[in-house]
Amino acid sequence: MLVTAAVRSPARDAVHALRRARREARLGRLEWFDVAYRAYLVILVGGALVLAVGTWLPADPLGSSAVETVRQRGAAVLGLVAALVLAAGLRSGAHGGPLAVEAPDIRHLLLAPVPRRQVLLRPCAQRLSSLALVGGSVAGVAGLLAAPRLDGPSLTWTLTGAVGGAVLTAGAGALAILVHVGRVAPGAVRAVTAVVVLAQAIAVAWRVPGPTDVIGDALVWPLTRHDSALVAGIVASSVAVALVVVGLVSCGRLRSEALERRSSLVAQVRFALAVGDLRTVVLLRRQLAHDHLRVRPWFRVPPPRGASRPSAVLIWRSGLTLARSPALRLARLVVMAAAMGVAAAGIVQGSAALLIPLAVGAFLIGLELAEPLAQTVDQTELRRLLPVGSSALLGGLLVVPALALVPLAAVAVTAAAAVSGASTAWSVGAVMGIPLIWAGAAGAVVNVVRSAPDPMARAARSMAMPPEVAGMSTVAHAAWPLIVSGLGVAPLWFVSDAVAEGGSPVAAALRGGVASLLVAGCVVVWLRTRDDVRRRWRALVVAGDEARRQATERRRTRSGGST
Amino acid sequence: MTRDDRAVALRCTALHKDHGEGRGLRSVDLEVPAGQCVAIVGHNGSGKTTLLRIAAGLGEATSGEVSVFGTPAGDLAARAAVAYVGDQPTFYDDLTLGEHLRFVGGLHGAEPDEDRVDRLLTTLGLVPRADDLPAHFSRGLRQKAALALALARPFRLLLIDEPFVGLDASGRQALLELIGEARAGGATVIMATHDLGLAGTAQRVVVLAEGSIVHDGTPDDLGAFMGPL
């Protein structure tokens, strides 16, 4: 009788057989040309990135004072990087990471009478080794680039970087597993990571000892050659290896519920990334981080009284969304604004490369604050049913986000002034802070509006293109909003130029502010006219098709008549 | 574990699950004797799926205890005893239905019983689809395939979440037959459903509302308790 059949001891063979069969099937289906093409792309993009970073950095060996600065402060800065990597690992574990197991594995393997460690050990080991590979590669390349500038042996720097990076990222992955199986509350993890990262940031800024200096010390060992740094490196590596072993041993206690939730979300994030849909990535990332809107708003947003104009209703609706922002999101906005301020101070002092983090920061802040607009844009059908014109609707939803950017601009200016210490920083910030953050965030508005669901249009576009062109089109579609953000913050370079050439930074800031406002203005005009232009274009295309059809019809009639 | 423990297919003691904002389960106490057929009914969000997922070992209780034949839910022995059909059938993209059946049977150490599998596939109308990939099936066919996977392996407790969803009339009839067969074989069946007709086929009906049990009785009693539903 099936129901009372005896159950054998763990079906190890079945799991192995399944994995072997699936691996063989996967290899059988593999298009080797496709694999070679992907490898070629990775090498090409990776090589281009290394080359770009290499050309940004000064080509000649650094002077003795600069080397001394790296010797004294490098450990703290690299310690901050290590703190951020460890914080990422801890947070991942608190949110159900670091594994993203296939959904059927959870439903069939983890619910079967097979020891869970047997099922999860291999994915865990693969995850940790891939983390180690990525960390080791990135840090190894960093070491390779550092060697000629710091006048050290390339092999030592590269090996130190590769081993350090691999150990650090694998250790962070193992920490994620331990936090996951230990069911550590996300709030506790958040508090610990905030304290560690903040303490290390203070160590960098004020040259006091920090909690992760020891890792930074080990990473700059090729420069300092301190025995203590070598010992610290060996101890830190041993701890990381121990964490990895404990993590792998305890992987059987990873929680099915968290794994199931994460596997579904990660699969969606991968798909959204593949099609360049940043809006969906943001939404899914919020779900992964349990970043949900509050049911009760922070403050009361009174509805407009009586028969009000649509604009008043739109402002009320936007206010409600922002009043429901979770505390974590608000804190993230403040931290990002402060980071933008630090980057801006660096740009004014001549580091052009910092324009990229500045633009990305403004873009991300914009994505967070454009939520009311995004919520409306996401609901295409609902939006079309509203008795409000599209341009008025979208424009009205931007009023509150634009106002919310003002205090964040103040945070950025304060951070820039604190870091630079220059007396003119406040005046430059007062002139340029708000236009710059508006223009930077405008890229996010472009992204939100362009990623509105329009499946027919996108499918039709893709169908008409060869795959290579469709791929490039997807990349361009994803990159364009970031380029707009870049254009929005680029005028800060005017101030840097003025400082370098002894001109007036405030006058340059005025010119830069006007340029940034122009970028933001262009986006607003585009937003208000986009639907009209598209409607007219479509009408033009339809009229053209109709004229062509009629001409063909006439030709056919004439030729029919002549025969 | 005592003999009493083994005689109880599912025992929930002060089971509490917090999904936030007051959703989930609130101090649920439930005991299902071995061999009983129980229908759990309730509105959307009343906690039916949560209860079944925790019993299957997929979900975690915030507090309280859940045991299956005397062992904690989710433990190896409990997983061997439980067959779970969730509300979202899940399959490997690269395995056919037949391969799924062989694989899941192998995981549970079941000797290949071709006759049994053939009969299941025939009853569910899946014979022509045995060599197809379930990932490409329609909703109804996926539901049938999930049922076949759950029933083709040894089990003592069958948990089914919304079994009729996506099934056509013949599928529903087949499902009722298979549930009857499992019961006749001595299995305990717990099904979460909105369908009061299906609930009427059970020996016992448990009504959940806002995460708490508000009624526990026979299908005949249910008529008198339509208020909360």
PDB file of C-alpha atoms in Angstrom, chain B residues 39-216:
ATOM      1  CA  ALA B  39     -11.309  21.053   5.856  1.00  0.00           C
ATOM      2  CA  ILE B  40      -9.987  24.430   6.942  1.00  0.00           C
ATOM      3  CA  VAL B  41     -12.178  27.237   5.654  1.00  0.00           C
ATOM      4  CA  GLY B  42     -12.081  30.991   6.013  1.00  0.00           C
ATOM      5  CA  HIS B  43     -11.858  34.300   4.196  1.00  0.00           C
ATOM      6  CA  ASN B  44      -8.804  35.459   2.243  1.00  0.00           C
ATOM      7  CA  GLY B  45      -6.088  36.351   4.746  1.00  0.00           C
ATOM      8  CA  SER B  46      -7.660  34.312   7.550  1.00  0.00           C
ATOM      9  CA  GLY B  47      -4.485  32.233   7.957  1.00  0.00           C
ATOM     10  CA  LYS B  48      -5.341  28.972   6.141  1.00  0.00           C
ATOM     11  CA  THR B  49      -2.290  28.958   3.896  1.00  0.00           C
ATOM     12  CA  THR B  50      -0.011  30.070   6.732  1.00  0.00           C
ATOM     13  CA  LEU B  51      -1.206  27.169   8.895  1.00  0.00           C
ATOM     14  CA  LEU B  52      -0.605  24.607   6.142  1.00  0.00           C
ATOM     15  CA  ARG B  53       2.814  26.026   5.249  1.00  0.00           C
ATOM     16  CA  ILE B  54       3.954  25.829   8.860  1.00  0.00           C
ATOM     17  CA  ALA B  55       2.667  22.262   9.148  1.00  0.00           C
ATOM     18  CA  ALA B  56       4.533  21.365   5.944  1.00  0.00           C
ATOM     19  CA  GLY B  57       7.784  22.851   7.287  1.00  0.00           C
ATOM     20  CA  LEU B  58       7.904  25.691   4.771  1.00  0.00           C
ATOM     21  CA  GLY B  59       6.801  28.418   7.141  1.00  0.00           C
ATOM     22  CA  GLU B  60       8.072  29.249  10.599  1.00  0.00           C
ATOM     23  CA  ALA B  61       5.981  29.890  13.676  1.00  0.00           C
ATOM     24  CA  THR B  62       6.642  33.106  15.557  1.00  0.00           C
ATOM     25  CA  SER B  63       5.838  31.188  18.739  1.00  0.00           C
ATOM     26  CA  GLY B  64       4.086  28.002  19.781  1.00  0.00           C
ATOM     27  CA  GLU B  65       4.665  24.423  18.705  1.00  0.00           C
ATOM     28  CA  VAL B  66       3.629  22.359  15.713  1.00  0.00           C
ATOM     29  CA  SER B  67       4.243  18.628  15.528  1.00  0.00           C
ATOM     30  CA  VAL B  68       3.495  16.017  12.891  1.00  0.00           C
ATOM     31  CA  PHE B  69       3.032  12.505  14.289  1.00  0.00           C
ATOM     32  CA  GLY B  70       4.939  13.595  17.385  1.00  0.00           C
ATOM     33  CA  THR B  71       7.958  15.175  15.662  1.00  0.00           C
ATOM     34  CA  PRO B  72       8.410  18.908  15.139  1.00  0.00           C
ATOM     35  CA  ALA B  73       7.104  20.109  11.778  1.00  0.00           C
ATOM     36  CA  GLY B  74       9.947  20.428   9.263  1.00  0.00           C
ATOM     37  CA  ASP B  75      12.083  17.702  10.854  1.00  0.00           C
ATOM     38  CA  LEU B  76      13.292  14.835   8.716  1.00  0.00           C
ATOM     39  CA  ALA B  77      10.648  12.373   9.960  1.00  0.00           C
ATOM     40  CA  ALA B  78       7.895  14.972   9.579  1.00  0.00           C
ATOM     41  CA  ARG B  79       8.984  15.743   6.026  1.00  0.00           C
ATOM     42  CA  ALA B  80       8.874  12.033   5.241  1.00  0.00           C
ATOM     43  CA  ALA B  81       5.276  11.871   6.472  1.00  0.00           C
ATOM     44  CA  VAL B  82       3.898  15.030   4.860  1.00  0.00           C
ATOM     45  CA  ALA B  83       2.832  15.523   1.243  1.00  0.00           C
ATOM     46  CA  TYR B  84       2.113  19.169   0.554  1.00  0.00           C
ATOM     47  CA  VAL B  85       0.331  20.691  -2.429  1.00  0.00           C
ATOM     48  CA  GLY B  86       0.787  24.450  -2.250  1.00  0.00           C
ATOM     49  CA  ASP B  87      -1.283  27.182  -3.813  1.00  0.00           C
ATOM     50  CA  GLN B  88       1.506  27.859  -6.331  1.00  0.00           C
ATOM     51  CA  PRO B  89       2.644  24.648  -8.053  1.00  0.00           C
ATOM     52  CA  THR B  90       6.417  24.732  -8.520  1.00  0.00           C
ATOM     53  CA  PHE B  91       8.466  22.664 -10.969  1.00  0.00           C
ATOM     54  CA  TYR B  92      11.927  22.467 -12.431  1.00  0.00           C
ATOM     55  CA  ASP B  93      11.998  24.069 -15.860  1.00  0.00           C
ATOM     56  CA  ASP B  94      14.155  21.325 -17.304  1.00  0.00           C
ATOM     57  CA  LEU B  95      12.436  18.130 -16.070  1.00  0.00           C
ATOM     58  CA  THR B  96       9.425  16.474 -17.653  1.00  0.00           C
ATOM     59  CA  LEU B  97       6.486  15.432 -15.513  1.00  0.00           C
ATOM     60  CA  GLY B  98       7.645  11.804 -15.680  1.00  0.00           C
ATOM     61  CA  GLU B  99      11.130  12.788 -14.548  1.00  0.00           C
ATOM     62  CA  HIS B 100       9.651  14.824 -11.707  1.00  0.00           C
ATOM     63  CA  LEU B 101       7.668  11.789 -10.564  1.00  0.00           C
ATOM     64  CA  ARG B 102      10.734   9.546 -10.642  1.00  0.00           C
ATOM     65  CA  PHE B 103      12.836  12.149  -8.841  1.00  0.00           C
ATOM     66  CA  VAL B 104      10.351  12.911  -6.065  1.00  0.00           C
ATOM     67  CA  GLY B 105       9.686   9.190  -5.603  1.00  0.00           C
ATOM     68  CA  GLY B 106      13.425   8.612  -5.314  1.00  0.00           C
ATOM     69  CA  LEU B 107      13.799  11.374  -2.724  1.00  0.00           C
ATOM     70  CA  HIS B 108      11.231   9.636  -0.568  1.00  0.00           C
ATOM     71  CA  GLY B 109      12.826   6.247  -1.012  1.00  0.00           C
ATOM     72  CA  ALA B 110       9.723   4.851  -2.670  1.00  0.00           C
ATOM     73  CA  GLU B 111      10.174   1.779  -4.828  1.00  0.00           C
ATOM     74  CA  PRO B 112       9.120   2.631  -8.375  1.00  0.00           C
ATOM     75  CA  ASP B 113       5.456   1.644  -8.582  1.00  0.00           C
ATOM     76  CA  GLU B 114       4.702   2.077 -12.259  1.00  0.00           C
ATOM     77  CA  ASP B 115       1.136   0.836 -11.876  1.00  0.00           C
ATOM     78  CA  ARG B 116       0.386   3.348  -9.173  1.00  0.00           C
ATOM     79  CA  VAL B 117       1.919   6.207 -11.158  1.00  0.00           C
ATOM     80  CA  ASP B 118       0.084   5.152 -14.318  1.00  0.00           C
ATOM     81  CA  ARG B 119      -3.190   5.021 -12.435  1.00  0.00           C
ATOM     82  CA  LEU B 120      -2.594   8.467 -10.964  1.00  0.00           C
ATOM     83  CA  LEU B 121      -1.750   9.956 -14.333  1.00  0.00           C
ATOM     84  CA  THR B 122      -4.753   8.289 -15.916  1.00  0.00           C
ATOM     85  CA  THR B 123      -7.122   9.524 -13.200  1.00  0.00           C
ATOM     86  CA  LEU B 124      -5.818  13.059 -13.567  1.00  0.00           C
ATOM     87  CA  GLY B 125      -5.797  12.909 -17.378  1.00  0.00           C
ATOM     88  CA  LEU B 126      -2.044  13.495 -17.515  1.00  0.00           C
ATOM     89  CA  VAL B 127      -0.912  10.421 -19.449  1.00  0.00           C
ATOM     90  CA  PRO B 128      -0.398  12.334 -22.738  1.00  0.00           C
ATOM     91  CA  ARG B 129       1.600  14.998 -20.880  1.00  0.00           C
ATOM     92  CA  ALA B 130       3.993  12.726 -18.963  1.00  0.00           C
ATOM     93  CA  ASP B 131       6.873  13.565 -21.301  1.00  0.00           C
ATOM     94  CA  ASP B 132       6.158  17.300 -21.401  1.00  0.00           C
ATOM     95  CA  LEU B 133       7.748  20.012 -19.280  1.00  0.00           C
ATOM     96  CA  PRO B 134       5.282  21.134 -16.567  1.00  0.00           C
ATOM     97  CA  ALA B 135       6.806  24.611 -16.714  1.00  0.00           C
ATOM     98  CA  HIS B 136       4.848  25.016 -19.966  1.00  0.00           C
ATOM     99  CA  PHE B 137       1.543  23.685 -18.571  1.00  0.00           C
ATOM    100  CA  SER B 138      -1.598  25.747 -18.073  1.00  0.00           C
ATOM    101  CA  ARG B 139      -2.665  26.619 -14.512  1.00  0.00           C
ATOM    102  CA  GLY B 140      -5.063  23.683 -14.294  1.00  0.00           C
ATOM    103  CA  LEU B 141      -2.546  21.184 -15.660  1.00  0.00           C
ATOM    104  CA  ARG B 142       0.098  22.473 -13.262  1.00  0.00           C
ATOM    105  CA  GLN B 143      -2.311  21.932 -10.395  1.00  0.00           C
ATOM    106  CA  LYS B 144      -2.967  18.378 -11.571  1.00  0.00           C
ATOM    107  CA  ALA B 145       0.774  17.743 -11.962  1.00  0.00           C
ATOM    108  CA  ALA B 146       1.387  19.037  -8.427  1.00  0.00           C
ATOM    109  CA  LEU B 147      -1.305  16.670  -7.126  1.00  0.00           C
ATOM    110  CA  ALA B 148       0.280  13.762  -8.980  1.00  0.00           C
ATOM    111  CA  LEU B 149       3.678  14.573  -7.469  1.00  0.00           C
ATOM    112  CA  ALA B 150       2.235  14.742  -3.958  1.00  0.00           C
ATOM    113  CA  LEU B 151       0.237  11.535  -4.264  1.00  0.00           C
ATOM    114  CA  ALA B 152       2.841   9.418  -6.061  1.00  0.00           C
ATOM    115  CA  ARG B 153       5.113   9.187  -3.018  1.00  0.00           C
ATOM    116  CA  PRO B 154       4.596   7.687   0.441  1.00  0.00           C
ATOM    117  CA  PHE B 155       2.819   9.967   2.892  1.00  0.00           C
ATOM    118  CA  ARG B 156       0.743   9.816   6.019  1.00  0.00           C
ATOM    119  CA  LEU B 157      -0.458  13.405   6.114  1.00  0.00           C
ATOM    120  CA  LEU B 158      -1.707  15.133   2.964  1.00  0.00           C
ATOM    121  CA  LEU B 159      -1.876  18.928   3.103  1.00  0.00           C
ATOM    122  CA  ILE B 160      -3.648  20.584   0.156  1.00  0.00           C
ATOM    123  CA  ASP B 161      -4.055  24.315  -0.246  1.00  0.00           C
ATOM    124  CA  GLU B 162      -7.049  25.328  -2.391  1.00  0.00           C
ATOM    125  CA  PRO B 163      -7.162  21.990  -4.226  1.00  0.00           C
ATOM    126  CA  PHE B 164      -9.889  22.982  -6.698  1.00  0.00           C
ATOM    127  CA  VAL B 165      -8.152  26.102  -8.016  1.00  0.00           C
ATOM    128  CA  GLY B 166      -7.748  25.897 -11.773  1.00  0.00           C
ATOM    129  CA  LEU B 167      -9.342  22.450 -12.048  1.00  0.00           C
ATOM    130  CA  ASP B 168     -12.120  21.693 -14.505  1.00  0.00           C
ATOM    131  CA  ALA B 169     -15.115  19.506 -13.573  1.00  0.00           C
ATOM    132  CA  SER B 170     -13.354  16.251 -14.448  1.00  0.00           C
ATOM    133  CA  GLY B 171     -10.272  17.368 -12.556  1.00  0.00           C
ATOM    134  CA  ARG B 172     -12.369  18.087  -9.483  1.00  0.00           C
ATOM    135  CA  GLN B 173     -13.982  14.694  -9.717  1.00  0.00           C
ATOM    136  CA  ALA B 174     -10.574  13.043 -10.076  1.00  0.00           C
ATOM    137  CA  LEU B 175      -9.261  14.936  -7.083  1.00  0.00           C
ATOM    138  CA  LEU B 176     -12.184  13.843  -4.914  1.00  0.00           C
ATOM    139  CA  GLU B 177     -11.545  10.245  -5.966  1.00  0.00           C
ATOM    140  CA  LEU B 178      -7.858  10.484  -5.118  1.00  0.00           C
ATOM    141  CA  ILE B 179      -8.533  12.090  -1.752  1.00  0.00           C
ATOM    142  CA  GLY B 180     -11.017   9.320  -1.014  1.00  0.00           C
ATOM    143  CA  GLU B 181      -8.383   6.766  -1.976  1.00  0.00           C
ATOM    144  CA  ALA B 182      -5.789   8.345   0.303  1.00  0.00           C
ATOM    145  CA  ARG B 183      -8.271   8.350   3.173  1.00  0.00           C
ATOM    146  CA  ALA B 184      -9.122   4.736   2.527  1.00  0.00           C
ATOM    147  CA  GLY B 185      -5.383   3.981   2.724  1.00  0.00           C
ATOM    148  CA  GLY B 186      -5.283   5.454   6.225  1.00  0.00           C
ATOM    149  CA  ALA B 187      -3.814   8.865   5.405  1.00  0.00           C
ATOM    150  CA  THR B 188      -4.815  12.019   7.229  1.00  0.00           C
ATOM    151  CA  VAL B 189      -6.012  14.767   4.883  1.00  0.00           C
ATOM    152  CA  ILE B 190      -6.105  18.475   5.692  1.00  0.00           C
ATOM    153  CA  MET B 191      -7.305  20.802   2.978  1.00  0.00           C
ATOM    154  CA  ALA B 192      -7.621  24.572   3.019  1.00  0.00           C
ATOM    155  CA  THR B 193     -10.481  25.730   0.834  1.00  0.00           C
ATOM    156  CA  HIS B 194     -13.003  28.420   0.045  1.00  0.00           C
ATOM    157  CA  ASP B 195     -15.251  25.804  -1.471  1.00  0.00           C
ATOM    158  CA  LEU B 196     -17.980  24.893   0.991  1.00  0.00           C
ATOM    159  CA  GLY B 197     -18.983  21.985  -1.246  1.00  0.00           C
ATOM    160  CA  LEU B 198     -15.535  20.464  -0.853  1.00  0.00           C
ATOM    161  CA  ALA B 199     -15.554  21.249   2.862  1.00  0.00           C
ATOM    162  CA  GLY B 200     -18.777  19.242   3.063  1.00  0.00           C
ATOM    163  CA  THR B 201     -16.894  16.090   2.022  1.00  0.00           C
ATOM    164  CA  ALA B 202     -14.618  16.294   5.084  1.00  0.00           C
ATOM    165  CA  GLN B 203     -15.272  14.687   8.469  1.00  0.00           C
ATOM    166  CA  ARG B 204     -14.460  17.888  10.298  1.00  0.00           C
ATOM    167  CA  VAL B 205     -14.527  21.565   9.408  1.00  0.00           C
ATOM    168  CA  VAL B 206     -12.325  24.156  11.113  1.00  0.00           C
ATOM    169  CA  VAL B 207     -13.182  27.792  10.451  1.00  0.00           C
ATOM    170  CA  LEU B 208     -10.417  30.375  10.693  1.00  0.00           C
ATOM    171  CA  ALA B 209     -11.127  34.094  10.957  1.00  0.00           C
ATOM    172  CA  GLU B 210      -8.393  36.702  11.380  1.00  0.00           C
ATOM    173  CA  GLY B 211      -5.910  34.054  12.410  1.00  0.00           C
ATOM    174  CA  SER B 212      -8.017  32.374  15.093  1.00  0.00           C
ATOM    175  CA  ILE B 213     -10.181  29.256  15.104  1.00  0.00           C
ATOM    176  CA  VAL B 214     -13.763  30.440  15.435  1.00  0.00           C
ATOM    177  CA  HIS B 215     -15.501  27.155  14.738  1.00  0.00           C
ATOM    178  CA  ASP B 216     -14.525  23.503  14.921  1.00  0.00           C
TER     179      ASP B 216
END
